[in-house]
Amino acid sequence: MAAMDERLKSLGIVLPDVMPPVVDGYVAVFAPFARSGDQIHLSGRLGKEDGKPLCGKVGEEISLEQGKLAARGVAIELLAVLKAAAGDLDNVRRIVKLFVMVNGAPNFTEPHRVADGASELLVQVFGERGIHARSAVSVAQVPFGACVEIDLIAELNSATQIGGSR
């Protein structure tokens, strides 16, 4: 078993199957990831509950803690996409950046605390290689009314062959 798979197992993290970006019949017309040099850019993923978008505004229907847990769940899903793209998480040199969009109530001023759910998980999984740059913003809406959307940029080891045809 690869070192990163052992790490995930020790943390009790099970990566989900990578599902195509389809919600309520909408089929996305973009790739789940794209490589540019040694960087891989992952398309945004939504906060979910039972496989469906967790909808609502953080600070109204969704509590700060629920938002943070949703961001953690998105990070786990992003790890699954990253593993599928890189072939193995051991091929990831480092996490470069997260962009976290929180569907926040009009006066919600703590998107950074929601984003911590994803950031903390990435540092738990990758250690120092998981420390990243980050932007966290509260927005009027994200697709399907989900409470959070996150995209990720990672750097791969130079010799890594990318999975799929992206």
JSON list of C-alpha atoms in Angstrom, two decimals:
[
{"chain": "A", "resi": 1, "resn": "MET", "atom": "CA", "xyz": [0.00, 0.00, 0.00]},
{"chain": "A", "resi": 2, "resn": "ALA", "atom": "CA", "xyz": [1.30, 3.47, -0.92]},
{"chain": "A", "resi": 3, "resn": "ALA", "atom": "CA", "xyz": [2.42, 5.77, 1.91]},
{"chain": "A", "resi": 4, "resn": "MET", "atom": "CA", "xyz": [-0.40, 8.27, 1.37]},
{"chain": "A", "resi": 5, "resn": "ASP", "atom": "CA", "xyz": [-2.98, 5.46, 1.32]},
{"chain": "A", "resi": 6, "resn": "GLU", "atom": "CA", "xyz": [-1.59, 4.32, 4.69]},
{"chain": "A", "resi": 7, "resn": "ARG", "atom": "CA", "xyz": [-1.83, 7.90, 5.95]},
{"chain": "A", "resi": 8, "resn": "LEU", "atom": "CA", "xyz": [-5.47, 8.19, 4.89]},
{"chain": "A", "resi": 9, "resn": "LYS", "atom": "CA", "xyz": [-6.25, 4.85, 6.53]},
{"chain": "A", "resi": 10, "resn": "SER", "atom": "CA", "xyz": [-4.58, 5.94, 9.79]},
{"chain": "A", "resi": 11, "resn": "LEU", "atom": "CA", "xyz": [-6.74, 9.10, 9.78]},
{"chain": "A", "resi": 12, "resn": "GLY", "atom": "CA", "xyz": [-9.91, 7.08, 9.10]},
{"chain": "A", "resi": 13, "resn": "ILE", "atom": "CA", "xyz": [-10.44, 8.81, 5.76]},
{"chain": "A", "resi": 14, "resn": "VAL", "atom": "CA", "xyz": [-12.07, 6.82, 2.97]},
{"chain": "A", "resi": 15, "resn": "LEU", "atom": "CA", "xyz": [-11.97, 8.49, -0.43]},
{"chain": "A", "resi": 16, "resn": "PRO", "atom": "CA", "xyz": [-15.25, 8.36, -2.35]},
{"chain": "A", "resi": 17, "resn": "ASP", "atom": "CA", "xyz": [-15.57, 7.21, -5.92]},
{"chain": "A", "resi": 18, "resn": "VAL", "atom": "CA", "xyz": [-14.98, 10.09, -8.31]},
{"chain": "A", "resi": 19, "resn": "MET", "atom": "CA", "xyz": [-18.32, 10.94, -9.80]},
{"chain": "A", "resi": 20, "resn": "PRO", "atom": "CA", "xyz": [-18.76, 13.07, -12.90]},
{"chain": "A", "resi": 21, "resn": "PRO", "atom": "CA", "xyz": [-20.02, 16.58, -12.15]},
{"chain": "A", "resi": 22, "resn": "VAL", "atom": "CA", "xyz": [-23.73, 15.90, -12.66]},
{"chain": "A", "resi": 23, "resn": "VAL", "atom": "CA", "xyz": [-26.43, 17.39, -10.43]},
{"chain": "A", "resi": 24, "resn": "ASP", "atom": "CA", "xyz": [-30.17, 17.06, -10.98]},
{"chain": "A", "resi": 25, "resn": "GLY", "atom": "CA", "xyz": [-29.67, 16.16, -14.63]},
{"chain": "A", "resi": 26, "resn": "TYR", "atom": "CA", "xyz": [-27.24, 19.01, -15.34]},
{"chain": "A", "resi": 27, "resn": "VAL", "atom": "CA", "xyz": [-24.15, 17.58, -17.00]},
{"chain": "A", "resi": 28, "resn": "ALA", "atom": "CA", "xyz": [-21.09, 19.80, -16.73]},
{"chain": "A", "resi": 29, "resn": "VAL", "atom": "CA", "xyz": [-19.25, 20.81, -19.89]},
{"chain": "A", "resi": 30, "resn": "PHE", "atom": "CA", "xyz": [-15.87, 21.07, -18.19]},
{"chain": "A", "resi": 31, "resn": "ALA", "atom": "CA", "xyz": [-13.20, 18.63, -17.08]},
{"chain": "A", "resi": 32, "resn": "PRO", "atom": "CA", "xyz": [-12.80, 17.61, -13.43]},
{"chain": "A", "resi": 33, "resn": "PHE", "atom": "CA", "xyz": [-9.11, 18.54, -13.70]},
{"chain": "A", "resi": 34, "resn": "ALA", "atom": "CA", "xyz": [-6.57, 20.00, -16.09]},
{"chain": "A", "resi": 35, "resn": "ARG", "atom": "CA", "xyz": [-2.78, 19.81, -16.01]},
{"chain": "A", "resi": 36, "resn": "SER", "atom": "CA", "xyz": [-0.45, 22.67, -16.88]},
{"chain": "A", "resi": 37, "resn": "GLY", "atom": "CA", "xyz": [3.20, 21.74, -16.53]},
{"chain": "A", "resi": 38, "resn": "ASP", "atom": "CA", "xyz": [3.66, 20.21, -13.09]},
{"chain": "A", "resi": 39, "resn": "GLN", "atom": "CA", "xyz": [0.49, 21.83, -11.75]},
{"chain": "A", "resi": 40, "resn": "ILE", "atom": "CA", "xyz": [-2.91, 20.22, -11.70]},
{"chain": "A", "resi": 41, "resn": "HIS", "atom": "CA", "xyz": [-6.01, 22.37, -11.36]},
{"chain": "A", "resi": 42, "resn": "LEU", "atom": "CA", "xyz": [-9.11, 20.70, -9.94]},
{"chain": "A", "resi": 43, "resn": "SER", "atom": "CA", "xyz": [-12.53, 22.06, -10.83]},
{"chain": "A", "resi": 44, "resn": "GLY", "atom": "CA", "xyz": [-14.74, 23.22, -7.99]},
{"chain": "A", "resi": 45, "resn": "ARG", "atom": "CA", "xyz": [-16.62, 20.67, -5.94]},
{"chain": "A", "resi": 46, "resn": "LEU", "atom": "CA", "xyz": [-19.70, 21.36, -3.83]},
{"chain": "A", "resi": 47, "resn": "GLY", "atom": "CA", "xyz": [-20.44, 20.68, -0.19]},
{"chain": "A", "resi": 48, "resn": "LYS", "atom": "CA", "xyz": [-22.68, 17.62, -0.03]},
{"chain": "A", "resi": 49, "resn": "GLU", "atom": "CA", "xyz": [-24.81, 15.60, 2.32]},
{"chain": "A", "resi": 50, "resn": "ASP", "atom": "CA", "xyz": [-25.82, 12.07, 1.33]},
{"chain": "A", "resi": 51, "resn": "GLY", "atom": "CA", "xyz": [-24.45, 12.66, -2.18]},
{"chain": "A", "resi": 52, "resn": "LYS", "atom": "CA", "xyz": [-26.56, 15.76, -2.87]},
{"chain": "A", "resi": 53, "resn": "PRO", "atom": "CA", "xyz": [-25.58, 19.42, -2.50]},
{"chain": "A", "resi": 54, "resn": "LEU", "atom": "CA", "xyz": [-25.91, 20.65, 1.09]},
{"chain": "A", "resi": 55, "resn": "CYS", "atom": "CA", "xyz": [-27.98, 23.72, 0.36]},
{"chain": "A", "resi": 56, "resn": "GLY", "atom": "CA", "xyz": [-28.39, 26.91, 2.31]},
{"chain": "A", "resi": 57, "resn": "LYS", "atom": "CA", "xyz": [-26.56, 30.00, 3.42]},
{"chain": "A", "resi": 58, "resn": "VAL", "atom": "CA", "xyz": [-23.91, 29.74, 6.11]},
{"chain": "A", "resi": 59, "resn": "GLY", "atom": "CA", "xyz": [-25.03, 32.04, 8.91]},
{"chain": "A", "resi": 60, "resn": "GLU", "atom": "CA", "xyz": [-28.72, 31.31, 8.24]},
{"chain": "A", "resi": 61, "resn": "GLU", "atom": "CA", "xyz": [-29.86, 27.73, 7.47]},
{"chain": "A", "resi": 62, "resn": "ILE", "atom": "CA", "xyz": [-26.33, 26.33, 7.77]},
{"chain": "A", "resi": 63, "resn": "SER", "atom": "CA", "xyz": [-24.30, 26.84, 10.95]},
{"chain": "A", "resi": 64, "resn": "LEU", "atom": "CA", "xyz": [-20.63, 27.78, 10.89]},
{"chain": "A", "resi": 65, "resn": "GLU", "atom": "CA", "xyz": [-19.76, 24.28, 12.17]},
{"chain": "A", "resi": 66, "resn": "GLN", "atom": "CA", "xyz": [-21.90, 22.62, 9.46]},
{"chain": "A", "resi": 67, "resn": "GLY", "atom": "CA", "xyz": [-20.17, 24.78, 6.85]},
{"chain": "A", "resi": 68, "resn": "LYS", "atom": "CA", "xyz": [-16.75, 23.81, 8.18]},
{"chain": "A", "resi": 69, "resn": "LEU", "atom": "CA", "xyz": [-17.70, 20.11, 8.08]},
{"chain": "A", "resi": 70, "resn": "ALA", "atom": "CA", "xyz": [-19.01, 20.55, 4.53]},
{"chain": "A", "resi": 71, "resn": "ALA", "atom": "CA", "xyz": [-15.67, 22.13, 3.52]},
{"chain": "A", "resi": 72, "resn": "ARG", "atom": "CA", "xyz": [-13.86, 19.15, 5.07]},
{"chain": "A", "resi": 73, "resn": "GLY", "atom": "CA", "xyz": [-16.05, 16.82, 3.01]},
{"chain": "A", "resi": 74, "resn": "VAL", "atom": "CA", "xyz": [-15.27, 18.79, -0.14]},
{"chain": "A", "resi": 75, "resn": "ALA", "atom": "CA", "xyz": [-11.55, 18.44, 0.61]},
{"chain": "A", "resi": 76, "resn": "ILE", "atom": "CA", "xyz": [-11.96, 14.66, 0.85]},
{"chain": "A", "resi": 77, "resn": "GLU", "atom": "CA", "xyz": [-13.74, 14.64, -2.51]},
{"chain": "A", "resi": 78, "resn": "LEU", "atom": "CA", "xyz": [-10.99, 16.82, -4.00]},
{"chain": "A", "resi": 79, "resn": "LEU", "atom": "CA", "xyz": [-8.41, 14.31, -2.71]},
{"chain": "A", "resi": 80, "resn": "ALA", "atom": "CA", "xyz": [-10.29, 11.56, -4.56]},
{"chain": "A", "resi": 81, "resn": "VAL", "atom": "CA", "xyz": [-10.16, 13.59, -7.79]},
{"chain": "A", "resi": 82, "resn": "LEU", "atom": "CA", "xyz": [-6.49, 14.41, -7.20]},
{"chain": "A", "resi": 83, "resn": "LYS", "atom": "CA", "xyz": [-5.67, 10.73, -6.67]},
{"chain": "A", "resi": 84, "resn": "ALA", "atom": "CA", "xyz": [-7.54, 9.77, -9.85]},
{"chain": "A", "resi": 85, "resn": "ALA", "atom": "CA", "xyz": [-5.68, 12.45, -11.80]},
{"chain": "A", "resi": 86, "resn": "ALA", "atom": "CA", "xyz": [-2.21, 11.78, -10.37]},
{"chain": "A", "resi": 87, "resn": "GLY", "atom": "CA", "xyz": [-2.55, 8.00, -10.17]},
{"chain": "A", "resi": 88, "resn": "ASP", "atom": "CA", "xyz": [-1.54, 8.10, -6.51]},
{"chain": "A", "resi": 89, "resn": "LEU", "atom": "CA", "xyz": [-1.40, 10.80, -3.85]},
{"chain": "A", "resi": 90, "resn": "ASP", "atom": "CA", "xyz": [2.29, 9.95, -3.39]},
{"chain": "A", "resi": 91, "resn": "ASN", "atom": "CA", "xyz": [2.78, 11.69, -6.77]},
{"chain": "A", "resi": 92, "resn": "VAL", "atom": "CA", "xyz": [1.64, 15.01, -5.26]},
{"chain": "A", "resi": 93, "resn": "ARG", "atom": "CA", "xyz": [4.59, 17.26, -4.39]},
{"chain": "A", "resi": 94, "resn": "ARG", "atom": "CA", "xyz": [2.42, 19.79, -2.54]},
{"chain": "A", "resi": 95, "resn": "ILE", "atom": "CA", "xyz": [-0.92, 21.52, -2.32]},
{"chain": "A", "resi": 96, "resn": "VAL", "atom": "CA", "xyz": [-0.46, 24.99, -3.83]},
{"chain": "A", "resi": 97, "resn": "LYS", "atom": "CA", "xyz": [-3.76, 26.83, -3.35]},
{"chain": "A", "resi": 98, "resn": "LEU", "atom": "CA", "xyz": [-7.39, 26.54, -2.35]},
{"chain": "A", "resi": 99, "resn": "PHE", "atom": "CA", "xyz": [-10.15, 28.89, -3.44]},
{"chain": "A", "resi": 100, "resn": "VAL", "atom": "CA", "xyz": [-13.14, 28.58, -1.12]},
{"chain": "A", "resi": 101, "resn": "MET", "atom": "CA", "xyz": [-16.48, 30.17, -1.99]},
{"chain": "A", "resi": 102, "resn": "VAL", "atom": "CA", "xyz": [-18.97, 30.17, 0.87]},
{"chain": "A", "resi": 103, "resn": "ASN", "atom": "CA", "xyz": [-22.65, 30.78, 0.19]},
{"chain": "A", "resi": 104, "resn": "GLY", "atom": "CA", "xyz": [-22.92, 33.21, 3.08]},
{"chain": "A", "resi": 105, "resn": "ALA", "atom": "CA", "xyz": [-25.78, 35.12, 4.63]},
{"chain": "A", "resi": 106, "resn": "PRO", "atom": "CA", "xyz": [-25.63, 38.86, 3.81]},
{"chain": "A", "resi": 107, "resn": "ASN", "atom": "CA", "xyz": [-23.78, 39.72, 7.04]},
{"chain": "A", "resi": 108, "resn": "PHE", "atom": "CA", "xyz": [-21.64, 36.56, 7.22]},
{"chain": "A", "resi": 109, "resn": "THR", "atom": "CA", "xyz": [-18.03, 37.63, 7.73]},
{"chain": "A", "resi": 110, "resn": "GLU", "atom": "CA", "xyz": [-16.28, 34.35, 8.55]},
{"chain": "A", "resi": 111, "resn": "PRO", "atom": "CA", "xyz": [-15.72, 32.43, 5.31]},
{"chain": "A", "resi": 112, "resn": "HIS", "atom": "CA", "xyz": [-12.14, 31.87, 6.48]},
{"chain": "A", "resi": 113, "resn": "ARG", "atom": "CA", "xyz": [-13.44, 29.75, 9.36]},
{"chain": "A", "resi": 114, "resn": "VAL", "atom": "CA", "xyz": [-15.49, 27.60, 6.97]},
{"chain": "A", "resi": 115, "resn": "ALA", "atom": "CA", "xyz": [-12.40, 27.21, 4.77]},
{"chain": "A", "resi": 116, "resn": "ASP", "atom": "CA", "xyz": [-10.44, 25.96, 7.78]},
{"chain": "A", "resi": 117, "resn": "GLY", "atom": "CA", "xyz": [-12.36, 22.68, 7.48]},
{"chain": "A", "resi": 118, "resn": "ALA", "atom": "CA", "xyz": [-10.64, 21.98, 4.15]},
{"chain": "A", "resi": 119, "resn": "SER", "atom": "CA", "xyz": [-7.27, 23.49, 5.05]},
{"chain": "A", "resi": 120, "resn": "GLU", "atom": "CA", "xyz": [-6.95, 21.55, 8.30]},
{"chain": "A", "resi": 121, "resn": "LEU", "atom": "CA", "xyz": [-7.74, 18.28, 6.54]},
{"chain": "A", "resi": 122, "resn": "LEU", "atom": "CA", "xyz": [-5.12, 18.87, 3.84]},
{"chain": "A", "resi": 123, "resn": "VAL", "atom": "CA", "xyz": [-2.46, 19.58, 6.46]},
{"chain": "A", "resi": 124, "resn": "GLN", "atom": "CA", "xyz": [-3.50, 16.45, 8.39]},
{"chain": "A", "resi": 125, "resn": "VAL", "atom": "CA", "xyz": [-3.13, 14.35, 5.25]},
{"chain": "A", "resi": 126, "resn": "PHE", "atom": "CA", "xyz": [-0.02, 15.89, 3.65]},
{"chain": "A", "resi": 127, "resn": "GLY", "atom": "CA", "xyz": [1.79, 17.44, 6.62]},
{"chain": "A", "resi": 128, "resn": "GLU", "atom": "CA", "xyz": [3.99, 20.36, 5.51]},
{"chain": "A", "resi": 129, "resn": "ARG", "atom": "CA", "xyz": [3.23, 19.52, 1.87]},
{"chain": "A", "resi": 130, "resn": "GLY", "atom": "CA", "xyz": [-0.39, 20.39, 2.63]},
{"chain": "A", "resi": 131, "resn": "ILE", "atom": "CA", "xyz": [0.30, 23.97, 3.76]},
{"chain": "A", "resi": 132, "resn": "HIS", "atom": "CA", "xyz": [-1.08, 26.14, 0.97]},
{"chain": "A", "resi": 133, "resn": "ALA", "atom": "CA", "xyz": [-2.08, 29.61, -0.14]},
{"chain": "A", "resi": 134, "resn": "ARG", "atom": "CA", "xyz": [-5.80, 30.25, 0.16]},
{"chain": "A", "resi": 135, "resn": "SER", "atom": "CA", "xyz": [-8.58, 32.64, -0.69]},
{"chain": "A", "resi": 136, "resn": "ALA", "atom": "CA", "xyz": [-11.88, 32.38, 1.18]},
{"chain": "A", "resi": 137, "resn": "VAL", "atom": "CA", "xyz": [-14.80, 34.57, 0.21]},
{"chain": "A", "resi": 138, "resn": "SER", "atom": "CA", "xyz": [-18.46, 34.82, 1.06]},
{"chain": "A", "resi": 139, "resn": "VAL", "atom": "CA", "xyz": [-20.55, 35.01, -2.11]},
{"chain": "A", "resi": 140, "resn": "ALA", "atom": "CA", "xyz": [-24.22, 35.62, -2.86]},
{"chain": "A", "resi": 141, "resn": "GLN", "atom": "CA", "xyz": [-24.68, 32.12, -4.28]},
{"chain": "A", "resi": 142, "resn": "VAL", "atom": "CA", "xyz": [-22.88, 29.02, -5.53]},
{"chain": "A", "resi": 143, "resn": "PRO", "atom": "CA", "xyz": [-24.26, 26.46, -8.00]},
{"chain": "A", "resi": 144, "resn": "PHE", "atom": "CA", "xyz": [-27.42, 24.63, -6.94]},
{"chain": "A", "resi": 145, "resn": "GLY", "atom": "CA", "xyz": [-27.57, 26.69, -3.74]},
{"chain": "A", "resi": 146, "resn": "ALA", "atom": "CA", "xyz": [-24.85, 24.58, -2.08]},
{"chain": "A", "resi": 147, "resn": "CYS", "atom": "CA", "xyz": [-23.29, 26.05, 1.05]},
{"chain": "A", "resi": 148, "resn": "VAL", "atom": "CA", "xyz": [-19.68, 25.88, -0.20]},
{"chain": "A", "resi": 149, "resn": "GLU", "atom": "CA", "xyz": [-17.65, 25.28, -3.36]},
{"chain": "A", "resi": 150, "resn": "ILE", "atom": "CA", "xyz": [-13.89, 24.71, -3.37]},
{"chain": "A", "resi": 151, "resn": "ASP", "atom": "CA", "xyz": [-11.32, 24.35, -6.11]},
{"chain": "A", "resi": 152, "resn": "LEU", "atom": "CA", "xyz": [-7.71, 23.30, -5.64]},
{"chain": "A", "resi": 153, "resn": "ILE", "atom": "CA", "xyz": [-4.33, 23.62, -7.32]},
{"chain": "A", "resi": 154, "resn": "ALA", "atom": "CA", "xyz": [-1.61, 21.07, -6.58]},
{"chain": "A", "resi": 155, "resn": "GLU", "atom": "CA", "xyz": [1.93, 20.52, -7.81]},
{"chain": "A", "resi": 156, "resn": "LEU", "atom": "CA", "xyz": [2.83, 17.05, -9.02]},
{"chain": "A", "resi": 157, "resn": "ASN", "atom": "CA", "xyz": [6.21, 15.38, -9.10]},
{"chain": "A", "resi": 158, "resn": "SER", "atom": "CA", "xyz": [7.70, 16.14, -12.54]},
{"chain": "A", "resi": 159, "resn": "ALA", "atom": "CA", "xyz": [7.63, 12.58, -13.86]},
{"chain": "A", "resi": 160, "resn": "THR", "atom": "CA", "xyz": [3.99, 11.95, -12.93]},
{"chain": "A", "resi": 161, "resn": "GLN", "atom": "CA", "xyz": [1.81, 10.81, -15.79]},
{"chain": "A", "resi": 162, "resn": "ILE", "atom": "CA", "xyz": [-1.67, 12.20, -15.46]},
{"chain": "A", "resi": 163, "resn": "GLY", "atom": "CA", "xyz": [-4.68, 9.89, -15.31]},
{"chain": "A", "resi": 164, "resn": "GLY", "atom": "CA", "xyz": [-7.50, 10.14, -17.81]},
{"chain": "A", "resi": 165, "resn": "SER", "atom": "CA", "xyz": [-7.26, 12.26, -20.94]},
{"chain": "A", "resi": 166, "resn": "ARG", "atom": "CA", "xyz": [-7.13, 15.75, -19.47]}
]
